[in-house]
Short mmCIF file of C-alpha atoms in Angstrom, two decimals:
data_model
loop_
_atom_site.label_atom_id
_atom_site.label_comp_id
_atom_site.label_asym_id
_atom_site.label_seq_id
_atom_site.Cartn_x
_atom_site.Cartn_y
_atom_site.Cartn_z
CA ASP A 843 2.32 3.26 26.20
CA ALA A 844 2.25 5.02 29.54
CA GLY A 845 -0.89 3.27 30.69
CA VAL A 846 -3.55 4.88 32.85
CA ILE A 847 -2.06 7.51 35.15
CA GLN A 848 -3.57 8.39 38.51
CA SER A 849 -2.61 11.00 41.08
CA PRO A 850 -2.00 11.22 43.90
CA ARG A 851 -1.04 7.63 44.73
CA HIS A 852 -1.77 8.16 48.41
CA GLU A 853 -3.97 10.73 50.09
CA VAL A 854 -4.53 11.21 53.80
CA THR A 855 -7.06 13.81 54.84
CA GLU A 856 -9.26 14.75 57.73
CA MET A 857 -12.99 14.25 57.84
CA GLY A 858 -14.83 17.14 56.24
CA GLN A 859 -12.07 18.09 53.83
CA GLU A 860 -12.45 18.09 50.06
CA VAL A 861 -10.54 15.41 48.15
CA THR A 862 -9.82 15.44 44.42
CA LEU A 863 -8.51 12.39 42.62
CA ARG A 864 -7.11 12.68 39.09
CA CYS A 865 -6.88 10.35 36.12
CA LYS A 866 -5.32 10.43 32.68
CA PRO A 867 -6.64 7.59 30.47
CA ILE A 868 -4.70 5.78 27.78
CA SER A 869 -4.47 7.96 24.68
CA GLY A 870 -7.16 7.07 22.15
CA HIS A 871 -9.42 5.31 24.62
CA ASP A 872 -13.00 6.57 24.53
CA TYR A 873 -14.33 5.05 27.77
CA LEU A 874 -13.24 6.02 31.27
CA PHE A 875 -14.31 4.32 34.48
CA TRP A 876 -13.98 5.14 38.18
CA TYR A 877 -14.01 2.24 40.68
CA ARG A 878 -13.70 1.93 44.43
CA GLN A 879 -12.20 -1.13 46.12
CA THR A 880 -12.64 -2.10 49.78
CA MET A 881 -12.21 -5.35 51.63
CA MET A 882 -15.89 -5.47 52.51
CA ARG A 883 -17.43 -4.60 49.15
CA GLY A 884 -14.72 -5.55 46.67
CA LEU A 885 -14.39 -3.63 43.42
CA GLU A 886 -17.37 -1.43 42.63
CA LEU A 887 -18.04 0.74 39.60
CA LEU A 888 -18.87 4.31 40.58
CA ILE A 889 -19.33 6.06 37.23
CA TYR A 890 -18.23 5.79 33.64
CA PHE A 891 -17.87 8.16 30.69
CA ASN A 892 -18.01 7.70 26.94
CA ASN A 893 -16.42 10.42 24.82
CA ASN A 894 -16.26 12.64 27.93
CA VAL A 895 -20.01 12.29 28.63
CA PRO A 896 -21.19 10.56 31.84
CA ILE A 897 -23.17 7.46 30.87
CA ASP A 898 -23.96 5.72 34.15
CA ASP A 899 -23.45 7.21 37.61
CA SER A 900 -25.72 4.83 39.48
CA GLY A 901 -22.78 3.56 41.52
CA MET A 902 -21.94 6.97 42.98
CA PRO A 903 -22.71 6.50 46.67
CA GLU A 904 -24.20 9.92 47.40
CA ASP A 905 -24.17 13.59 46.53
CA ARG A 906 -20.83 14.09 48.22
CA PHE A 907 -19.25 12.36 45.22
CA SER A 908 -18.92 14.04 41.84
CA ALA A 909 -16.92 13.25 38.70
CA LYS A 910 -16.02 15.28 35.65
CA MET A 911 -14.25 14.68 32.37
CA PRO A 912 -13.52 18.08 30.77
CA ASN A 913 -11.55 16.54 27.89
CA ALA A 914 -10.46 13.18 26.49
CA SER A 915 -7.25 13.09 28.50
CA PHE A 916 -8.34 14.08 31.99
CA SER A 917 -10.93 13.19 34.61
CA THR A 918 -11.46 14.01 38.27
CA LEU A 919 -13.35 12.36 41.11
CA LYS A 920 -14.19 14.72 43.93
CA ILE A 921 -15.44 13.96 47.43
CA GLN A 922 -16.79 16.88 49.41
CA PRO A 923 -17.00 16.63 52.37
CA SER A 924 -15.01 13.47 52.95
CA GLU A 925 -15.92 10.93 55.65
CA PRO A 926 -13.96 8.05 57.23
CA ARG A 927 -16.15 5.51 55.41
CA ASP A 928 -14.81 6.87 52.10
CA SER A 929 -11.43 5.34 52.91
CA ALA A 930 -10.67 2.93 50.07
CA VAL A 931 -8.54 2.47 46.98
CA TYR A 932 -9.95 4.34 44.00
CA PHE A 933 -9.11 3.07 40.53
CA CYS A 934 -9.49 4.69 37.17
CA ALA A 935 -9.71 2.50 34.06
CA SER A 936 -10.07 3.13 30.35
CA SER A 937 -11.04 1.13 27.29
CA PHE A 938 -11.36 1.38 23.52
CA ARG A 939 -14.59 -0.15 22.33
CA ASP A 940 -13.40 -1.36 18.98
CA ARG A 941 -11.03 -3.70 20.77
CA GLY A 942 -13.73 -5.30 22.82
CA ILE A 943 -14.58 -4.07 26.24
CA GLU A 944 -11.40 -4.96 28.11
CA GLN A 945 -10.69 -2.29 30.66
CA TYR A 946 -7.16 -1.23 31.56
CA PHE A 947 -6.67 -0.06 35.13
CA GLY A 948 -4.43 2.55 36.66
CA PRO A 949 -2.37 1.96 39.81
CA GLY A 950 -5.03 3.43 42.08
CA THR A 951 -5.18 6.13 44.75
CA ARG A 952 -5.25 4.93 48.35
CA LEU A 953 -7.46 7.36 50.28
CA THR A 954 -7.46 7.49 54.06
CA VAL A 955 -9.92 9.80 55.79
CA THR A 956 -9.27 10.25 59.52
CA GLU B 377 -29.51 -8.36 39.52
CA ASP B 378 -26.21 -9.56 38.08
CA GLN B 379 -24.21 -11.71 40.45
CA VAL B 380 -20.69 -13.07 40.27
CA THR B 381 -19.41 -15.55 42.84
CA GLN B 382 -15.85 -16.78 43.01
CA SER B 383 -14.52 -19.80 44.85
CA PRO B 384 -12.53 -20.59 46.78
CA GLU B 385 -11.85 -17.31 48.57
CA ALA B 386 -8.24 -18.35 49.08
CA LEU B 387 -6.12 -21.14 47.65
CA ARG B 388 -2.68 -22.24 48.73
CA LEU B 389 -0.67 -24.42 46.36
CA GLN B 390 2.77 -25.86 46.25
CA GLU B 391 4.86 -24.95 43.24
CA GLY B 392 3.93 -27.33 40.43
CA GLU B 393 0.58 -28.30 41.99
CA SER B 394 -2.10 -27.66 39.36
CA SER B 395 -5.59 -26.48 40.34
CA SER B 396 -8.62 -24.48 39.21
CA LEU B 397 -10.46 -21.37 40.30
CA ASN B 398 -14.19 -21.04 39.79
CA CYS B 399 -16.36 -18.10 38.77
CA SER B 400 -20.12 -18.65 38.65
CA TYR B 401 -22.39 -15.95 37.32
CA THR B 402 -26.01 -14.96 37.00
CA VAL B 403 -26.61 -12.40 34.27
CA SER B 404 -29.29 -11.82 31.68
CA GLY B 405 -27.68 -12.16 28.27
CA LEU B 406 -23.99 -12.83 28.77
CA ARG B 407 -21.90 -10.44 26.69
CA GLY B 408 -18.55 -11.70 27.85
CA LEU B 409 -16.69 -12.80 30.94
CA PHE B 410 -13.41 -11.24 31.95
CA TRP B 411 -10.53 -12.50 34.05
CA TYR B 412 -8.13 -10.12 35.75
CA ARG B 413 -5.07 -10.57 37.93
CA GLN B 414 -4.37 -8.15 40.76
CA ASP B 415 -1.06 -7.91 42.58
CA PRO B 416 -0.91 -6.22 46.01
CA GLY B 417 -0.85 -2.44 45.71
CA LYS B 418 -1.62 -2.47 41.99
CA GLY B 419 -4.61 -2.17 39.72
CA PRO B 420 -6.22 -5.22 38.12
CA GLU B 421 -4.41 -6.46 35.01
CA PHE B 422 -6.51 -7.81 32.14
CA LEU B 423 -5.96 -11.49 31.32
CA PHE B 424 -8.76 -12.92 29.17
CA THR B 425 -12.16 -12.31 27.63
CA LEU B 426 -14.48 -15.23 26.90
CA TYR B 427 -17.63 -14.65 24.87
CA SER B 428 -19.39 -17.97 24.41
CA ALA B 429 -19.82 -21.34 26.09
CA GLY B 430 -17.10 -23.77 25.07
CA GLU B 431 -14.57 -21.05 24.41
CA GLU B 432 -11.07 -21.47 25.86
CA LYS B 433 -8.10 -19.13 26.04
CA GLU B 434 -4.56 -19.71 27.25
CA LYS B 435 -1.70 -17.60 28.45
CA GLU B 436 1.44 -19.24 29.78
CA ARG B 437 0.34 -21.47 32.69
CA LEU B 438 -3.24 -20.14 32.70
CA LYS B 439 -6.22 -21.45 30.76
CA ALA B 440 -9.69 -19.98 31.03
CA THR B 441 -12.82 -21.88 30.03
CA LEU B 442 -16.48 -20.89 29.89
CA THR B 443 -19.78 -22.75 30.26
CA LYS B 444 -23.30 -21.34 30.35
CA LYS B 445 -23.16 -20.89 34.11
CA GLU B 446 -19.53 -20.63 35.12
CA SER B 447 -15.95 -20.10 34.13
CA PHE B 448 -12.82 -21.83 35.30
CA LEU B 449 -9.29 -20.54 35.46
CA HIS B 450 -6.98 -23.52 35.32
CA ILE B 451 -3.44 -23.07 36.58
CA THR B 452 -0.98 -25.68 35.39
CA ALA B 453 2.28 -26.22 37.29
CA PRO B 454 2.07 -22.85 39.04
CA LYS B 455 5.11 -20.87 40.12
CA PRO B 456 5.44 -18.47 43.08
CA GLU B 457 5.15 -15.53 40.67
CA ASP B 458 1.59 -16.65 39.89
CA SER B 459 0.61 -15.62 43.42
CA ALA B 460 -2.01 -12.86 43.16
CA THR B 461 -5.72 -12.22 43.49
CA TYR B 462 -7.69 -13.39 40.47
CA LEU B 463 -10.90 -11.54 39.67
CA CYS B 464 -13.64 -12.36 37.23
CA ALA B 465 -16.22 -9.90 35.96
CA VAL B 466 -19.25 -9.73 33.69
CA PRO B 467 -20.75 -6.70 31.94
CA GLY B 468 -24.23 -5.58 32.95
CA GLY B 469 -27.14 -6.74 30.86
CA THR B 470 -27.96 -3.42 29.24
CA SER B 471 -25.22 -1.05 30.31
CA TYR B 472 -22.05 -1.25 28.26
CA GLY B 473 -18.98 -1.18 30.40
CA LYS B 474 -20.77 -1.66 33.69
CA LEU B 475 -18.70 -4.57 34.96
CA THR B 476 -19.77 -6.54 38.01
CA PHE B 477 -16.75 -8.09 39.71
CA GLY B 478 -16.54 -11.14 41.92
CA GLN B 479 -14.82 -10.92 45.29
CA GLY B 480 -11.74 -12.65 43.93
CA THR B 481 -9.64 -15.69 44.79
CA ILE B 482 -6.37 -15.06 46.60
CA LEU B 483 -3.85 -17.53 45.19
CA THR B 484 -0.62 -18.23 47.05
CA VAL B 485 1.97 -20.52 45.49
CA HIS B 486 4.68 -21.73 47.84
CA PRO B 487 8.13 -22.69 46.49
#
């Protein structure tokens, strides 16, 4: 299995620019999760989808953040406009409910907003 | 509000020196407790799921145990390759998949 795939692995952008992070979940998994990890706040869930439908977006910090899942094999997390405090590592994870609720994480995207 | 607290924040061991990491939790209606390992620059890697008090699971030098208030990750005769951050997490009371993670324990094993 290829595992969860994320792109880009690193992103450096200037404040005010739009940033789009991409994720391909493990084939056959029906849940997809977006997390953010910082030293101060640890690993935080932003939003998750079930069968491409957003279920809980209460962790999305503000309206500048949006996420979509147009099909079972692709999801995006967009930040517009970006701010320096958005600098973090963003992880995508997926799971298959019938095998419990273990989540399998991608390698992450390290975002730096200057 | 669900809370997960891990201790210690950092642990340094000599190779072969066994120890334990702690994860205490406050959640309404535990539906599982998860342990993950995270290496620098990588995503968390799933290790174990524990569902009920008294349950134990093992993998190589790691053994996870669960009580009604906390979980322990016991590391027996650790090796330098066991060095990593160990995270525990619990799912939210009513929201499937909404994991709350602890801050993690950074384990360093010296040869």
